[in-house]
Short mmCIF file of C-alpha atoms in Angstrom, two decimals:
data_model
loop_
_atom_site.label_atom_id
_atom_site.label_comp_id
_atom_site.label_asym_id
_atom_site.label_seq_id
_atom_site.Cartn_x
_atom_site.Cartn_y
_atom_site.Cartn_z
CA ASP A 1 -138.11 -41.45 -106.10
CA GLN A 2 -135.90 -42.13 -102.43
CA GLN A 3 -137.61 -42.85 -99.51
CA VAL A 4 -135.30 -42.98 -97.58
CA LYS A 5 -132.40 -40.33 -97.79
CA GLN A 6 -128.43 -39.70 -97.11
CA ASN A 7 -128.19 -35.98 -98.26
CA SER A 8 -124.21 -36.09 -97.57
CA PRO A 9 -122.04 -38.70 -99.17
CA SER A 10 -119.08 -37.65 -97.16
CA LEU A 11 -118.03 -36.22 -93.52
CA SER A 12 -114.78 -35.74 -92.05
CA VAL A 13 -114.11 -36.21 -89.21
CA GLN A 14 -111.48 -35.59 -86.00
CA GLU A 15 -110.43 -39.32 -83.86
CA GLY A 16 -112.03 -38.72 -80.64
CA ARG A 17 -114.88 -35.67 -81.70
CA ILE A 18 -117.95 -36.51 -81.76
CA SER A 19 -119.49 -37.91 -85.78
CA ILE A 20 -123.66 -37.17 -86.79
CA LEU A 21 -125.21 -39.00 -89.62
CA ASN A 22 -128.16 -37.67 -90.84
CA CYS A 23 -131.18 -39.49 -92.59
CA ASP A 24 -134.33 -39.15 -93.31
CA TYR A 25 -137.31 -40.36 -94.98
CA THR A 26 -140.44 -40.20 -96.44
CA ASN A 27 -142.28 -43.29 -96.09
CA SER A 28 -144.56 -43.21 -92.89
CA MET A 29 -145.20 -46.54 -93.45
CA PHE A 30 -141.71 -47.03 -91.35
CA ASP A 31 -141.27 -48.39 -88.40
CA TYR A 32 -138.24 -50.12 -87.72
CA PHE A 33 -134.98 -48.33 -88.62
CA LEU A 34 -131.32 -49.38 -88.56
CA TRP A 35 -127.89 -48.29 -89.05
CA TYR A 36 -125.25 -50.54 -90.93
CA LYS A 37 -121.85 -50.02 -91.80
CA LYS A 38 -119.47 -51.08 -94.45
CA TYR A 39 -115.88 -51.32 -95.29
CA PRO A 40 -114.49 -51.62 -98.80
CA ALA A 41 -115.48 -55.40 -100.14
CA GLU A 42 -117.42 -56.51 -97.28
CA GLY A 43 -120.87 -56.84 -97.06
CA PRO A 44 -123.14 -54.81 -94.39
CA THR A 45 -123.17 -54.98 -90.69
CA PHE A 46 -125.93 -54.77 -88.61
CA LEU A 47 -124.73 -51.04 -86.12
CA ILE A 48 -127.62 -50.46 -83.92
CA SER A 49 -131.55 -50.23 -85.10
CA ILE A 50 -134.95 -47.96 -83.33
CA SER A 51 -138.27 -48.56 -83.27
CA SER A 52 -140.30 -46.08 -84.26
CA ILE A 53 -142.29 -46.28 -80.32
CA LYS A 54 -139.09 -44.92 -79.02
CA ASP A 55 -137.03 -42.08 -79.82
CA LYS A 56 -133.79 -42.81 -79.05
CA ASN A 57 -131.11 -46.05 -78.86
CA GLU A 58 -128.06 -46.04 -77.00
CA ASP A 59 -124.25 -48.81 -77.98
CA GLY A 60 -121.85 -47.89 -76.31
CA ARG A 61 -120.32 -44.91 -78.13
CA PHE A 62 -123.62 -45.44 -80.93
CA THR A 63 -126.67 -43.49 -80.31
CA VAL A 64 -129.23 -43.26 -82.97
CA PHE A 65 -131.98 -40.53 -82.33
CA LEU A 66 -135.14 -40.55 -83.96
CA ASN A 67 -137.56 -36.93 -84.72
CA LYS A 68 -140.68 -38.89 -86.30
CA SER A 69 -142.75 -35.69 -86.60
CA ALA A 70 -139.53 -34.84 -88.81
CA LYS A 71 -139.04 -38.30 -90.64
CA HIS A 72 -135.45 -38.11 -89.59
CA LEU A 73 -133.06 -39.95 -87.45
CA SER A 74 -129.55 -39.84 -86.63
CA LEU A 75 -126.50 -41.76 -85.29
CA HIS A 76 -124.61 -40.05 -83.10
CA ILE A 77 -120.67 -41.62 -83.02
CA VAL A 78 -118.69 -40.67 -79.72
CA PRO A 79 -115.46 -40.57 -79.74
CA SER A 80 -114.48 -41.36 -83.13
CA GLN A 81 -112.31 -43.64 -83.58
CA PRO A 82 -109.90 -44.34 -86.95
CA GLY A 83 -111.38 -48.13 -87.43
CA ASP A 84 -114.63 -46.39 -87.50
CA SER A 85 -114.23 -45.20 -91.03
CA ALA A 86 -116.61 -46.78 -93.18
CA VAL A 87 -119.45 -46.15 -95.03
CA TYR A 88 -123.28 -46.01 -93.19
CA PHE A 89 -126.08 -47.08 -94.43
CA CYS A 90 -129.18 -46.51 -93.15
CA ALA A 91 -132.13 -47.95 -93.49
CA ALA A 92 -136.05 -47.81 -92.98
CA SER A 93 -138.73 -51.43 -92.84
CA GLY A 94 -142.08 -50.78 -92.28
CA SER A 95 -145.51 -52.87 -93.21
CA GLY A 96 -147.62 -53.08 -96.37
CA SER A 97 -145.65 -51.59 -98.91
CA ALA A 98 -142.65 -50.21 -96.40
CA ARG A 99 -141.90 -54.57 -95.93
CA GLN A 100 -139.25 -54.33 -97.51
CA LEU A 101 -135.60 -53.06 -95.62
CA THR A 102 -135.15 -49.33 -97.96
CA PHE A 103 -131.52 -47.81 -98.13
CA GLY A 104 -130.50 -44.49 -97.92
CA SER A 105 -127.61 -43.38 -100.41
CA GLY A 106 -124.85 -43.95 -97.40
CA THR A 107 -122.26 -41.42 -96.14
CA GLN A 108 -118.72 -42.25 -96.38
CA LEU A 109 -118.05 -41.24 -93.06
CA THR A 110 -113.85 -40.67 -92.21
CA VAL A 111 -112.34 -40.14 -89.75
CA LEU A 112 -108.31 -38.52 -88.95
CA PRO A 113 -106.09 -39.22 -86.94
CA GLY B 1 -123.55 -72.39 -91.42
CA ALA B 2 -122.76 -69.36 -89.16
CA GLY B 3 -123.45 -66.67 -92.11
CA VAL B 4 -125.02 -65.51 -95.13
CA SER B 5 -122.20 -67.35 -97.97
CA GLN B 6 -122.67 -66.30 -101.34
CA SER B 7 -120.78 -67.64 -104.03
CA PRO B 8 -119.16 -66.86 -106.31
CA SER B 9 -117.51 -64.01 -104.56
CA ASN B 10 -115.85 -62.59 -107.60
CA LYS B 11 -117.08 -63.15 -111.54
CA VAL B 12 -115.88 -61.39 -114.62
CA THR B 13 -117.96 -61.86 -117.69
CA GLU B 14 -118.40 -60.55 -121.50
CA LYS B 15 -120.88 -58.84 -122.51
CA GLY B 16 -124.46 -61.04 -123.97
CA LYS B 17 -123.70 -63.84 -121.20
CA ASP B 18 -125.92 -65.26 -118.98
CA VAL B 19 -124.65 -65.34 -115.09
CA GLU B 20 -125.59 -66.95 -111.99
CA LEU B 21 -125.25 -65.78 -108.42
CA ARG B 22 -125.09 -67.93 -105.23
CA CYS B 23 -126.50 -67.21 -101.98
CA ASP B 24 -127.13 -69.39 -98.98
CA PRO B 25 -129.00 -67.94 -96.14
CA ILE B 26 -127.98 -68.41 -92.49
CA SER B 27 -129.65 -72.12 -91.45
CA GLY B 28 -134.03 -71.11 -89.89
CA HIS B 29 -133.79 -67.85 -91.80
CA THR B 30 -137.61 -68.06 -93.49
CA ALA B 31 -136.93 -64.14 -95.39
CA LEU B 32 -134.16 -63.75 -97.81
CA TYR B 33 -133.18 -60.28 -99.97
CA TRP B 34 -130.85 -59.39 -102.47
CA TYR B 35 -129.83 -56.70 -103.17
CA ARG B 36 -127.59 -54.60 -105.46
CA GLN B 37 -124.54 -51.37 -105.11
CA ARG B 38 -122.96 -50.79 -107.78
CA LEU B 39 -120.37 -48.42 -108.03
CA GLY B 40 -120.88 -45.12 -106.26
CA GLN B 41 -123.85 -45.72 -105.30
CA GLY B 42 -126.22 -47.09 -102.33
CA LEU B 43 -128.04 -50.50 -101.36
CA GLU B 44 -130.19 -50.93 -104.47
CA PHE B 45 -132.90 -53.99 -103.49
CA LEU B 46 -133.95 -56.29 -106.29
CA ILE B 47 -136.04 -59.12 -104.44
CA TYR B 48 -137.58 -60.68 -101.69
CA PHE B 49 -137.83 -64.15 -100.49
CA GLN B 50 -140.67 -64.67 -98.01
CA GLY B 51 -141.06 -68.26 -96.54
CA ASN B 52 -143.62 -70.22 -99.08
CA SER B 53 -145.13 -66.81 -100.22
CA ALA B 54 -145.05 -65.23 -103.42
CA PRO B 55 -141.53 -63.16 -103.95
CA ASP B 56 -142.07 -59.44 -103.95
CA LYS B 57 -140.01 -58.71 -107.29
CA SER B 58 -140.51 -55.00 -107.66
CA GLY B 59 -137.15 -54.29 -107.93
CA LEU B 60 -135.76 -55.61 -110.30
CA PRO B 61 -133.83 -53.65 -113.38
CA SER B 62 -135.56 -56.38 -116.30
CA ASP B 63 -136.85 -58.93 -116.95
CA ARG B 64 -133.45 -60.37 -117.84
CA PHE B 65 -133.26 -60.78 -113.88
CA SER B 66 -134.82 -63.70 -112.29
CA ALA B 67 -134.28 -65.31 -109.22
CA GLU B 68 -135.75 -68.21 -107.18
CA ARG B 69 -135.68 -69.86 -103.57
CA THR B 70 -136.07 -73.29 -102.82
CA GLY B 71 -138.30 -73.42 -100.12
CA GLU B 72 -135.93 -71.86 -96.65
CA SER B 73 -133.09 -72.80 -98.57
CA VAL B 74 -130.70 -71.70 -101.01
CA SER B 75 -131.44 -68.54 -104.08
CA THR B 76 -130.18 -68.28 -106.97
CA LEU B 77 -130.11 -64.92 -108.59
CA THR B 78 -129.96 -65.18 -112.99
CA ILE B 79 -129.22 -62.24 -115.34
CA GLN B 80 -129.54 -63.25 -118.78
CA ARG B 81 -127.36 -61.55 -121.86
CA THR B 82 -125.32 -58.93 -119.20
CA GLN B 83 -124.48 -55.84 -119.92
CA GLN B 84 -121.81 -53.49 -118.26
CA GLU B 85 -124.30 -51.59 -116.29
CA ASP B 86 -125.35 -54.63 -114.56
CA SER B 87 -121.34 -54.39 -113.16
CA ALA B 88 -122.25 -54.54 -109.38
CA VAL B 89 -121.20 -56.39 -106.10
CA TYR B 90 -125.03 -58.28 -105.91
CA LEU B 91 -125.19 -58.52 -101.92
CA CYS B 92 -127.59 -61.58 -100.43
CA ALA B 93 -128.81 -61.30 -97.34
CA SER B 94 -131.31 -63.22 -94.50
CA SER B 95 -133.36 -62.51 -91.30
CA PRO B 96 -135.13 -64.96 -89.30
CA ALA B 97 -139.01 -63.88 -90.23
CA LEU B 98 -140.72 -60.10 -91.32
CA LEU B 99 -138.73 -57.71 -91.17
CA SER B 100 -139.89 -55.99 -88.30
CA GLY B 101 -138.03 -56.37 -85.09
CA ASN B 102 -135.49 -58.10 -86.70
CA THR B 103 -131.26 -57.71 -88.42
CA ILE B 104 -130.75 -58.74 -91.93
CA TYR B 105 -127.37 -60.45 -91.99
CA PHE B 106 -125.72 -59.84 -95.81
CA GLY B 107 -123.08 -61.49 -96.93
CA GLU B 108 -119.59 -60.70 -98.67
CA GLY B 109 -121.18 -59.82 -102.07
CA SER B 110 -120.48 -61.59 -105.81
CA TRP B 111 -118.57 -58.20 -107.69
CA LEU B 112 -119.49 -58.73 -110.70
CA THR B 113 -117.87 -57.62 -114.00
CA VAL B 114 -119.99 -57.18 -117.36
CA VAL B 115 -116.94 -56.04 -119.62
#
């Protein structure tokens, strides 16, 4: 049973436009959410996070939105750049049974020049 | 060290052989995680160590998999009698403490190919 789902395996966006990557979760014990970026042959690197007490966190071109009632979060990248092309993983953690970091299956973002 | 260090970076082994993968976490990080990513799939949780507490082994796929950690330092992941489906990149990560409010930092992974 996947507790963190990224339903789009891939996304292509034109350079300069907005990229929106989506993530859904099922475990109501999750209270901390993160996005990781992964290039081929490298380990995932942390991008941005959000606590469940917030609904938005912004860092430069990257903004994460959290909708707790819908158990949904999204990552917005604007403007998108070719160097943003990578696999993006959504992850979640919390307390009790949710204390370990659980990852989604990833979305391959391709930013076209 | 500055980051999470994993070795070997690449390993090709014959089916049925045992392999050991090593992880050096960031100094001072009490939590250590092992994940696996098979080709075309997401990150699969394997095992989690936190200080001297009993590890969370709930993600280990079979009894051929085991992991140890000495105190808050090096961890080894051992796969016995490797099978072709064990081929994957094995990622180690560490974090300062229980995750809430902290990020975890990944190593570059150990790429295992079972032939």
